[in-house]
Tab-separated table of C-alpha atoms and ligand atoms in Angstrom:
chain	number	residue	atom	x	y	z
A	1	MET	CA	27.247	19.563	-16.456
A	2	ALA	CA	24.490	19.611	-13.863
A	3	ASN	CA	24.912	18.547	-10.299
A	4	ALA	CA	22.017	17.616	-8.027
A	5	SER	CA	23.338	16.502	-4.769
A	6	GLY	CA	21.033	16.314	-1.811
A	7	PHE	CA	18.121	18.592	-1.091
A	8	PHE	CA	18.684	19.173	2.596
A	9	THR	CA	22.003	20.201	4.013
A	10	PRO	CA	23.411	17.671	6.437
A	11	THR	CA	23.465	19.175	9.910
A	12	MET	CA	25.562	16.668	11.732
A	13	ARG	CA	28.480	14.419	11.084
A	14	ILE	CA	27.529	11.040	12.268
A	15	SER	CA	29.646	8.523	14.041
A	16	SER	CA	30.813	5.531	12.063
A	17	SER	CA	28.945	3.268	14.469
A	18	ILE	CA	26.037	1.983	12.404
A	19	ASN	CA	23.725	1.703	15.405
A	20	LEU	CA	23.323	5.457	15.698
A	21	ASN	CA	20.745	7.622	14.019
A	22	ARG	CA	22.301	8.627	10.753
A	23	SER	CA	19.712	10.790	9.089
A	24	GLY	CA	22.026	13.044	7.142
A	25	PHE	CA	19.329	15.599	6.371
A	26	ARG	CA	18.049	18.641	8.182
A	27	CYS	CA	14.274	18.643	8.553
A	28	PRO	CA	12.959	22.079	7.589
A	29	ASP	CA	10.713	24.042	9.936
A	30	VAL	CA	7.697	23.315	7.789
A	31	ILE	CA	8.120	19.640	8.485
A	32	SER	CA	5.658	19.582	11.302
A	33	LYS	CA	2.984	21.436	9.364
A	34	ARG	CA	0.121	19.391	8.049
A	35	ILE	CA	-0.069	19.387	4.283
A	36	ARG	CA	-2.722	18.196	1.887
A	37	CYS	CA	-1.789	15.509	-0.582
A	38	SER	CA	-4.178	15.222	-3.496
A	39	SER	CA	-2.300	13.858	-6.512
A	40	THR	CA	-4.035	11.039	-8.343
A	41	SER	CA	-3.912	9.072	-11.577
A	42	GLN	CA	-7.530	8.479	-12.557
A	43	GLY	CA	-8.797	5.759	-14.902
A	44	VAL	CA	-11.181	7.452	-17.390
A	45	GLU	CA	-13.853	4.740	-17.324
A	46	SER	CA	-14.082	4.697	-13.568
A	47	PHE	CA	-13.667	8.450	-13.212
A	48	SER	CA	-15.273	9.968	-10.205
A	49	PRO	CA	-14.260	13.126	-8.381
A	50	PRO	CA	-11.142	12.195	-6.373
A	51	GLU	CA	-11.808	11.793	-2.716
A	52	SER	CA	-9.695	14.263	-0.828
A	53	ARG	CA	-6.977	12.435	1.009
A	54	SER	CA	-6.539	12.827	4.714
A	55	PRO	CA	-3.891	15.411	5.472
A	56	ARG	CA	-0.749	13.734	6.720
A	57	LEU	CA	2.205	14.777	8.769
A	58	VAL	CA	5.244	15.283	6.582
A	59	SER	CA	7.623	12.470	7.424
A	60	LYS	CA	11.196	12.948	8.573
A	61	GLY	CA	12.590	9.663	7.360
A	62	CYS	CA	12.099	6.848	4.887
A	63	LYS	CA	13.126	3.206	4.885
A	64	LEU	CA	13.256	0.290	2.473
A	65	VAL	CA	10.824	-2.359	3.694
A	66	GLY	CA	10.210	-4.736	0.799
A	67	CYS	CA	11.688	-5.874	-2.492
A	68	GLY	CA	10.822	-8.138	-5.395
A	69	SER	CA	11.962	-9.010	-8.887
A	70	ALA	CA	10.961	-10.853	-12.044
A	71	VAL	CA	12.752	-11.964	-15.206
A	72	PRO	CA	11.589	-13.465	-18.526
A	73	HIS	CA	11.721	-17.232	-19.035
A	74	LEU	CA	13.945	-17.376	-22.118
A	75	GLN	CA	17.627	-17.640	-21.207
A	76	ILE	CA	20.179	-16.807	-23.902
A	77	SER	CA	23.736	-18.009	-23.245
A	78	ASN	CA	26.978	-16.723	-24.700
A	79	ASP	CA	27.094	-19.849	-26.867
A	80	ASP	CA	23.625	-18.983	-28.215
A	81	LEU	CA	24.911	-15.530	-29.204
A	82	ALA	CA	27.979	-17.064	-30.867
A	83	LYS	CA	25.524	-18.602	-33.345
A	84	ILE	CA	24.353	-15.171	-34.558
A	85	VAL	CA	27.443	-12.920	-34.256
A	86	ASP	CA	31.218	-13.455	-34.400
A	87	THR	CA	31.889	-13.928	-30.679
A	88	ASN	CA	32.512	-16.658	-28.125
A	89	ASP	CA	31.874	-17.493	-24.475
A	90	GLU	CA	35.521	-16.999	-23.531
A	91	TRP	CA	35.647	-13.396	-24.831
A	92	ILE	CA	32.302	-12.360	-23.341
A	93	SER	CA	32.996	-13.960	-19.933
A	94	ALA	CA	36.490	-12.521	-19.654
A	95	ARG	CA	35.623	-8.987	-20.873
A	96	THR	CA	32.234	-8.588	-19.188
A	97	GLY	CA	31.560	-11.356	-16.652
A	98	ILE	CA	28.251	-12.080	-18.399
A	99	ARG	CA	27.304	-15.711	-19.188
A	100	ASN	CA	23.529	-15.539	-19.667
A	101	ARG	CA	20.753	-13.023	-20.099
A	102	ARG	CA	16.938	-13.250	-20.107
A	103	ILE	CA	14.951	-11.964	-23.074
A	104	LEU	CA	11.218	-11.172	-23.349
A	105	THR	CA	9.346	-13.467	-25.739
A	106	GLY	CA	5.789	-14.491	-26.608
A	107	ASN	CA	3.134	-13.003	-24.374
A	108	GLU	CA	5.607	-11.693	-21.828
A	109	SER	CA	5.786	-7.947	-21.347
A	110	MET	CA	7.940	-5.543	-19.411
A	111	THR	CA	4.804	-4.257	-17.700
A	112	GLY	CA	3.998	-7.817	-16.622
A	113	LEU	CA	7.479	-8.249	-15.114
A	114	ALA	CA	7.176	-4.899	-13.349
A	115	VAL	CA	3.812	-5.865	-11.870
A	116	GLU	CA	5.183	-9.226	-10.653
A	117	ALA	CA	8.195	-7.540	-9.036
A	118	ALA	CA	5.951	-4.915	-7.415
A	119	GLN	CA	3.561	-7.555	-6.037
A	120	LYS	CA	6.483	-9.405	-4.418
A	121	ALA	CA	7.794	-6.170	-2.883
A	122	LEU	CA	4.352	-5.317	-1.475
A	123	GLU	CA	4.012	-8.830	-0.073
A	124	MET	CA	7.381	-8.617	1.681
A	125	ALA	CA	6.530	-5.151	3.015
A	126	GLN	CA	3.066	-6.343	4.085
A	127	VAL	CA	1.536	-3.323	2.370
A	128	LYS	CA	-1.750	-3.637	0.463
A	129	PRO	CA	-1.997	-2.157	-3.064
A	130	ASP	CA	-4.709	0.176	-1.742
A	131	ASP	CA	-2.185	1.702	0.664
A	132	VAL	CA	0.304	2.672	-2.049
A	133	ASP	CA	0.495	6.468	-2.467
A	134	LEU	CA	2.879	6.752	-5.389
A	135	ILE	CA	4.325	4.472	-8.074
A	136	LEU	CA	7.557	5.468	-9.804
A	137	LEU	CA	8.409	3.342	-12.831
A	138	CYS	CA	12.069	3.839	-13.704
A	139	THR	CA	12.491	2.771	-17.309
A	140	SER	CA	13.864	3.853	-20.675
A	141	THR	CA	11.720	1.335	-22.555
A	142	PRO	CA	8.071	1.958	-21.603
A	143	GLU	CA	5.453	-0.002	-23.516
A	144	ASP	CA	3.511	3.206	-24.074
A	145	LEU	CA	5.087	6.443	-25.295
A	146	PHE	CA	3.156	8.308	-22.621
A	147	GLY	CA	4.534	6.186	-19.800
A	148	GLY	CA	3.831	2.804	-18.261
A	149	ALA	CA	3.372	3.481	-14.549
A	150	PRO	CA	-0.429	4.013	-14.612
A	151	GLN	CA	-0.814	0.563	-16.232
A	152	ILE	CA	1.071	-0.926	-13.295
A	153	GLN	CA	-1.190	0.960	-10.900
A	154	LYS	CA	-4.177	-0.549	-12.719
A	155	ALA	CA	-2.760	-4.104	-12.735
A	156	LEU	CA	-1.936	-3.929	-9.024
A	157	GLY	CA	-5.528	-2.848	-8.350
A	158	CYS	CA	-4.647	0.210	-6.266
A	159	LYS	CA	-8.140	1.468	-5.498
A	160	GLY	CA	-7.018	4.863	-4.203
A	161	ASN	CA	-5.842	5.923	-7.694
A	162	PRO	CA	-2.361	6.836	-6.467
A	163	LEU	CA	-0.175	9.011	-8.663
A	164	ALA	CA	1.936	6.867	-10.996
A	165	PHE	CA	4.502	8.125	-13.486
A	166	ASP	CA	7.740	7.187	-15.243
A	167	ILE	CA	11.292	8.318	-14.595
A	168	THR	CA	13.745	8.047	-17.492
A	169	ALA	CA	17.421	8.092	-16.612
A	170	ALA	CA	18.681	4.884	-18.241
A	171	CYS	CA	20.850	2.768	-15.946
A	172	SER	CA	20.851	5.497	-13.265
A	173	GLY	CA	17.043	5.432	-13.202
A	174	PHE	CA	16.465	3.208	-10.196
A	175	VAL	CA	18.791	5.062	-7.816
A	176	LEU	CA	17.203	8.330	-8.958
A	177	GLY	CA	13.791	6.750	-8.322
A	178	LEU	CA	14.778	5.800	-4.775
A	179	VAL	CA	15.964	9.322	-4.022
A	180	SER	CA	12.844	10.795	-5.654
A	181	ALA	CA	10.721	8.549	-3.421
A	182	SER	CA	12.512	9.903	-0.367
A	183	CYS	CA	11.832	13.488	-1.522
A	184	TYR	CA	8.108	12.760	-1.935
A	185	ILE	CA	8.037	11.133	1.484
A	186	ARG	CA	10.094	13.753	3.314
A	187	GLY	CA	8.600	16.796	1.666
A	188	GLY	CA	5.244	15.690	0.301
A	189	GLY	CA	3.552	13.617	2.967
A	190	PHE	CA	3.544	10.400	0.909
A	191	LYS	CA	3.743	7.229	2.989
A	192	ASN	CA	4.182	4.176	0.764
A	193	VAL	CA	6.097	4.651	-2.479
A	194	LEU	CA	6.695	1.796	-4.884
A	195	VAL	CA	9.902	2.278	-6.873
A	196	ILE	CA	10.173	-0.077	-9.832
A	197	GLY	CA	13.160	-0.456	-12.156
A	198	ALA	CA	12.177	-2.283	-15.347
A	199	ASP	CA	13.664	-2.372	-18.815
A	200	SER	CA	13.523	-4.374	-22.024
A	201	LEU	CA	16.569	-3.094	-23.878
A	202	SER	CA	16.572	-6.278	-25.976
A	203	ARG	CA	13.957	-4.501	-28.123
A	204	TYR	CA	16.472	-1.750	-28.973
A	205	VAL	CA	19.590	-3.877	-29.410
A	206	ASP	CA	21.165	-4.311	-32.839
A	207	TRP	CA	21.469	-8.098	-32.804
A	208	THR	CA	24.132	-7.927	-35.535
A	209	ASP	CA	26.428	-5.697	-33.420
A	210	ARG	CA	28.679	-7.908	-31.269
A	211	GLY	CA	29.895	-4.848	-29.362
A	212	THR	CA	26.479	-4.305	-27.744
A	213	CYS	CA	24.218	-7.341	-28.215
A	214	ILE	CA	26.266	-9.438	-25.790
A	215	LEU	CA	25.616	-7.007	-22.919
A	216	PHE	CA	21.902	-6.522	-22.437
A	217	GLY	CA	19.012	-8.481	-20.945
A	218	ASP	CA	15.457	-7.770	-19.748
A	219	GLY	CA	14.085	-7.750	-16.206
A	220	ALA	CA	12.350	-5.887	-13.403
A	221	GLY	CA	12.922	-5.189	-9.730
A	222	ALA	CA	10.971	-3.206	-7.145
A	223	VAL	CA	11.364	-1.728	-3.684
A	224	LEU	CA	8.741	-0.375	-1.295
A	225	VAL	CA	9.975	2.817	0.378
A	226	GLN	CA	8.015	3.773	3.486
A	227	ALA	CA	7.776	6.896	5.659
A	228	CYS	CA	9.223	6.541	9.157
A	229	ASP	CA	10.536	8.578	12.064
A	230	SER	CA	13.949	10.202	11.743
A	231	GLU	CA	15.495	7.596	14.092
A	232	GLU	CA	14.724	4.868	11.567
A	233	ASP	CA	15.736	6.866	8.491
A	234	GLY	CA	17.437	4.638	5.917
A	235	LEU	CA	18.635	7.070	3.227
A	236	PHE	CA	21.787	8.674	4.505
A	237	GLY	CA	23.135	10.644	1.564
A	238	PHE	CA	23.004	10.874	-2.203
A	239	ASP	CA	24.710	12.520	-5.158
A	240	PHE	CA	23.630	12.867	-8.820
A	241	HIS	CA	25.068	14.239	-12.047
A	242	SER	CA	24.421	14.389	-15.753
A	243	ASP	CA	26.578	15.309	-18.744
A	244	GLY	CA	24.686	15.737	-22.007
A	245	ASP	CA	27.971	16.069	-23.891
A	246	GLY	CA	28.626	12.372	-23.241
A	247	ASN	CA	25.434	11.448	-25.105
A	248	ARG	CA	27.585	10.929	-28.202
A	249	HIS	CA	29.126	7.851	-26.552
A	250	LEU	CA	25.830	6.098	-25.755
A	251	ASN	CA	22.435	6.766	-27.286
A	252	ALA	CA	19.357	5.408	-29.041
A	253	GLY	CA	18.135	8.520	-30.830
A	254	ILE	CA	14.890	9.293	-32.565
A	255	LYS	CA	14.653	8.016	-36.133
A	256	GLU	CA	12.281	9.445	-38.737
A	257	SER	CA	10.760	7.136	-41.291
A	258	THR	CA	11.755	8.021	-44.881
A	259	THR	CA	8.205	7.551	-46.043
A	260	ASN	CA	5.182	9.463	-44.900
A	261	ASP	CA	2.199	7.269	-44.042
A	262	ALA	CA	-0.199	9.883	-45.365
A	263	LEU	CA	1.686	11.189	-48.395
A	264	GLY	CA	4.005	8.329	-49.497
A	265	THR	CA	7.696	8.603	-50.451
A	266	ASN	CA	7.444	12.109	-51.928
A	267	GLY	CA	6.453	13.518	-48.552
A	268	SER	CA	5.425	17.120	-48.349
A	269	ALA	CA	7.315	20.190	-49.484
A	270	LEU	CA	6.297	21.908	-46.273
A	271	GLY	CA	7.538	19.107	-44.056
A	272	PHE	CA	4.007	18.651	-42.791
A	273	PRO	CA	2.569	16.310	-41.745
A	274	PRO	CA	5.715	14.875	-40.110
A	275	ASN	CA	6.944	11.380	-40.929
A	276	HIS	CA	6.354	8.577	-38.468
A	277	SER	CA	9.143	8.353	-35.829
A	278	SER	CA	10.700	5.530	-33.852
A	279	PHE	CA	13.971	4.996	-32.000
A	280	SER	CA	17.214	3.659	-33.447
A	281	CYS	CA	19.093	0.748	-31.883
A	282	ILE	CA	21.535	1.343	-29.029
A	283	LYS	CA	24.805	2.855	-30.239
A	284	MET	CA	27.703	2.762	-27.794
A	285	ASN	CA	31.395	3.524	-27.689
A	286	GLY	CA	32.105	0.846	-25.082
A	287	THR	CA	35.647	1.948	-24.316
A	288	GLU	CA	34.566	5.540	-23.575
A	289	VAL	CA	31.625	4.430	-21.420
A	290	PHE	CA	33.907	2.023	-19.560
A	291	ARG	CA	36.423	4.809	-18.820
A	292	PHE	CA	33.624	7.146	-17.738
A	293	ALA	CA	32.159	4.549	-15.349
A	294	VAL	CA	35.382	3.589	-13.547
A	295	SER	CA	36.215	7.254	-13.102
A	296	VAL	CA	32.894	8.766	-11.920
A	297	VAL	CA	31.403	5.929	-9.862
A	298	PRO	CA	34.020	5.968	-7.057
A	299	GLN	CA	33.757	9.788	-6.995
A	300	THR	CA	29.987	9.836	-6.604
A	301	ILE	CA	30.070	7.154	-3.894
A	302	GLU	CA	32.709	9.137	-1.983
A	303	ALA	CA	30.479	12.236	-2.304
A	304	SER	CA	27.432	10.373	-0.945
A	305	LEU	CA	29.484	8.919	1.909
A	306	ALA	CA	30.682	12.423	2.819
A	307	LYS	CA	27.109	13.747	2.814
A	308	ALA	CA	26.070	10.842	5.019
A	309	GLY	CA	28.973	11.445	7.376
A	310	LEU	CA	30.192	7.906	6.780
A	311	ASN	CA	33.444	6.259	5.705
A	312	ARG	CA	34.270	3.548	3.185
A	313	SER	CA	34.641	1.113	6.079
A	314	ASP	CA	30.948	1.649	6.973
A	315	ILE	CA	29.865	0.017	3.695
A	316	ASP	CA	28.484	-3.464	4.331
A	317	TRP	CA	27.587	-4.032	0.675
A	318	LEU	CA	28.613	-2.408	-2.586
A	319	LEU	CA	25.753	-2.691	-5.081
A	320	LEU	CA	26.514	-1.113	-8.443
A	321	HIS	CA	24.565	-1.059	-11.668
A	322	GLN	CA	25.379	-4.421	-13.243
A	323	ALA	CA	27.065	-3.444	-16.518
A	324	ASN	CA	30.454	-5.124	-16.579
A	325	GLN	CA	32.234	-7.191	-13.908
A	326	ARG	CA	35.483	-5.361	-14.675
A	327	ILE	CA	33.756	-2.045	-13.848
A	328	ILE	CA	32.369	-3.499	-10.604
A	329	ASP	CA	35.777	-4.930	-9.624
A	330	GLY	CA	37.591	-1.712	-10.563
A	331	VAL	CA	35.285	0.446	-8.445
A	332	ALA	CA	35.493	-1.989	-5.510
A	333	THR	CA	39.289	-1.863	-5.669
A	334	ARG	CA	39.300	1.966	-5.779
A	335	LEU	CA	36.967	2.094	-2.755
A	336	GLU	CA	38.862	-0.707	-0.977
A	337	VAL	CA	35.694	-2.777	-0.578
A	338	PRO	CA	36.605	-6.490	-0.238
A	339	LYS	CA	35.297	-8.863	-2.942
A	340	ASP	CA	33.017	-10.706	-0.526
A	341	ARG	CA	31.183	-7.415	0.158
A	342	VAL	CA	30.344	-6.825	-3.489
A	343	ILE	CA	26.952	-7.888	-4.869
A	344	SER	CA	26.948	-9.217	-8.418
A	345	ASN	CA	24.466	-11.270	-10.422
A	346	LEU	CA	25.667	-9.991	-13.766
A	347	ALA	CA	26.694	-13.485	-14.921
A	348	LYS	CA	23.037	-14.596	-14.892
A	349	TYR	CA	21.223	-11.570	-16.300
A	350	GLY	CA	23.662	-9.206	-18.074
A	351	ASN	CA	22.905	-5.488	-18.070
A	352	THR	CA	19.180	-5.026	-17.354
A	353	SER	CA	19.504	-1.220	-17.161
A	354	ALA	CA	17.158	0.321	-14.536
A	355	ALA	CA	16.243	-3.175	-13.298
A	356	SER	CA	19.757	-4.306	-12.479
A	357	ILE	CA	20.118	-2.816	-8.978
A	358	PRO	CA	16.713	-3.859	-7.552
A	359	LEU	CA	17.057	-7.283	-9.209
A	360	ALA	CA	20.430	-7.848	-7.536
A	361	LEU	CA	19.185	-6.390	-4.239
A	362	ASP	CA	16.159	-8.683	-4.219
A	363	GLU	CA	18.281	-11.784	-4.789
A	364	ALA	CA	20.745	-10.708	-2.102
A	365	VAL	CA	17.981	-10.031	0.441
A	366	ARG	CA	16.047	-13.240	-0.279
A	367	SER	CA	19.202	-15.377	-0.126
A	368	GLY	CA	19.977	-13.936	3.320
A	369	LYS	CA	23.144	-12.183	2.144
A	370	VAL	CA	21.903	-8.651	2.879
A	371	LYS	CA	20.510	-8.450	6.385
A	372	GLN	CA	18.253	-6.009	8.199
A	373	GLY	CA	20.114	-2.880	9.269
A	374	GLN	CA	23.068	-3.279	6.909
A	375	THR	CA	24.452	-0.326	4.958
A	376	ILE	CA	24.493	-0.451	1.169
A	377	ALA	CA	26.423	1.875	-1.126
A	378	THR	CA	24.636	1.829	-4.469
A	379	ALA	CA	25.399	3.622	-7.728
A	380	GLY	CA	23.895	3.827	-11.195
A	381	PHE	CA	25.571	5.084	-14.367
A	382	GLY	CA	24.806	5.070	-18.044
A	383	ALA	CA	23.120	6.812	-20.924
A	384	GLY	CA	22.519	10.521	-20.747
A	385	LEU	CA	25.213	10.398	-19.603
A	386	THR	CA	23.869	10.165	-16.066
A	387	TRP	CA	25.362	8.859	-12.857
A	388	GLY	CA	24.620	8.981	-9.175
A	389	SER	CA	24.754	7.132	-5.894
A	390	ALA	CA	23.007	6.711	-2.560
A	391	ILE	CA	23.952	5.294	0.805
A	392	LEU	CA	21.072	3.254	2.184
A	393	ARG	CA	20.141	0.966	5.005
A	394	TRP	CA	18.174	-2.181	4.223
A	395	GLY	CA	15.097	-2.621	6.433
B	1	ACO	N1	33.334	-10.873	-29.198
B	1	ACO	C1	34.610	-10.954	-29.637
B	1	ACO	N2	35.373	-9.876	-29.886
B	1	ACO	C2	34.816	-8.672	-29.673
B	1	ACO	C3	33.496	-8.510	-29.217
B	1	ACO	C4	32.744	-9.672	-28.992
B	1	ACO	N3	31.474	-9.640	-28.550
B	1	ACO	N4	33.224	-7.191	-29.090
B	1	ACO	C5	34.343	-6.537	-29.463
B	1	ACO	N5	35.291	-7.431	-29.825
B	1	ACO	C6	36.638	-7.159	-30.284
B	1	ACO	C7	36.778	-5.792	-30.927
B	1	ACO	O1	36.451	-5.825	-32.294
B	1	ACO	C8	38.231	-5.490	-30.704
B	1	ACO	O2	38.979	-6.179	-31.648
B	1	ACO	P1	40.310	-5.513	-32.289
B	1	ACO	O3	41.258	-5.308	-31.127
B	1	ACO	O4	40.766	-6.534	-33.259
B	1	ACO	O5	39.868	-4.234	-32.899
B	1	ACO	C9	38.527	-6.133	-29.343
B	1	ACO	O6	37.507	-7.122	-29.147
B	1	ACO	C10	38.479	-5.158	-28.193
B	1	ACO	O7	37.275	-4.385	-28.296
B	1	ACO	P2	36.883	-3.301	-27.245
B	1	ACO	O8	35.604	-2.654	-27.663
B	1	ACO	O9	38.079	-2.441	-26.987
B	1	ACO	O10	36.624	-4.232	-25.972
B	1	ACO	P3	36.444	-3.821	-24.463
B	1	ACO	O11	37.418	-4.546	-23.645
B	1	ACO	O12	36.346	-2.320	-24.313
B	1	ACO	O13	35.015	-4.408	-24.120
B	1	ACO	C11	32.752	-3.711	-23.737
B	1	ACO	C12	33.846	-3.933	-24.788
B	1	ACO	C13	32.436	-5.017	-23.082
B	1	ACO	C14	31.524	-3.181	-24.458
B	1	ACO	C15	33.255	-2.696	-22.681
B	1	ACO	O14	33.844	-1.598	-23.318
B	1	ACO	C16	32.169	-2.206	-21.749
B	1	ACO	O15	31.625	-2.956	-20.966
B	1	ACO	N6	31.910	-0.896	-21.778
B	1	ACO	C17	30.956	-0.295	-20.822
B	1	ACO	C18	29.524	-0.533	-21.178
B	1	ACO	C19	28.645	-0.003	-20.093
B	1	ACO	O16	28.999	-0.004	-18.941
B	1	ACO	N7	27.451	0.487	-20.391
B	1	ACO	C20	26.694	1.011	-19.251
B	1	ACO	C21	25.559	1.694	-19.543
B	1	ACO	S1	24.427	0.909	-20.628
B	1	ACO	C22	23.093	2.006	-20.657
B	1	ACO	O17	23.067	3.007	-20.020
B	1	ACO	C23	21.966	1.705	-21.577
């Protein structure tokens, strides 16, 4: 079991008053040194020697300044699912809280949703695509085996060829992306980092399995994380874990074709060339994953709060990965967060994996629920198994 839990040691315990500076991280001595930042993702056709970027001061803080989201048009209700598997609206609503989900169809693509979400986040942040330094696409379902982030960079028209790459950590992916963004900003001199959570798990669902097909939907959400002074720092503490042993409870493993494209059904005695590979559908022991989630999520949030020097009562909003309303309610009860401080849009979209947190955040910000300066405790959990949390300030 690995534990990654904060890269700088907190130096001060911070008062529970949310108006104070609550940067829970020590800035290392090298922080004031100028460093050179020269990572790029270059399009081959337009390749030209990368212009060297201006050296920047390494930043001491980072803040969330914009968000956006996008979902497919097709809505599938519980009643629609009852037409293809032995289930009903009453069971799904009561056991999961889900009523509808959105599914990619026709010309829609996950990359397209991710681009739309990113554009909205940039617009809210008033940051031009050319000023983006890094794009992190958190996804387990890229539309290219080699990663989808550079395609988003291209579609956004970021002329500076910023580095763009994927992060795969299932439903924990977005929170890990946010923390990764803060590391690049604090330690690497990056200024504007686009963190996108996007997934299309509908493509890997076994639509004959009522235990899983009722849960998942497609979507995308994005946040612009920006460098700032330590006084404005908006990431107070984080905590991450993984447990590969739990993979047996939730996976979509590699699947080899039984025929070999080159050699036919007889294959090769040497096992070469290899057969074509793809991924199997999602296989999940729901009861085990449920138990895992209600046990580890309160623990990781408590750990992040401790690193931030904050208490449960400092949480303005609890924003968990949207997997099951009973998990969300159970964690809220354990943390003594009142129901009206819990963000949930699960009923509309189901489990959209890495997209679920930024999608719910975007709706909560745009509806005026989450306000500038408020503290959010967020946590992701899922396949891997992976789980982790972060305590953030919006704006
Ligand atoms: N409709 C009707 N009945 C159903 C359905 C359905 N869709 N699914 C299962 N049942 C039945 C079962 O067959 C079982 O019947 P039985 O008692 O006669 O054997 C009964 O309902 C209870 O089944 P359970 O699987 O025990 O139901 P449970 O209450 O555990 O709910 C669920 C299942 C919703 C999957 C739940 O376990 C869950 O949400 N688990 C967590 C999933 C999760 O959080 N995943 C997160 C990560 S996803 C990722 O990372 C990609």
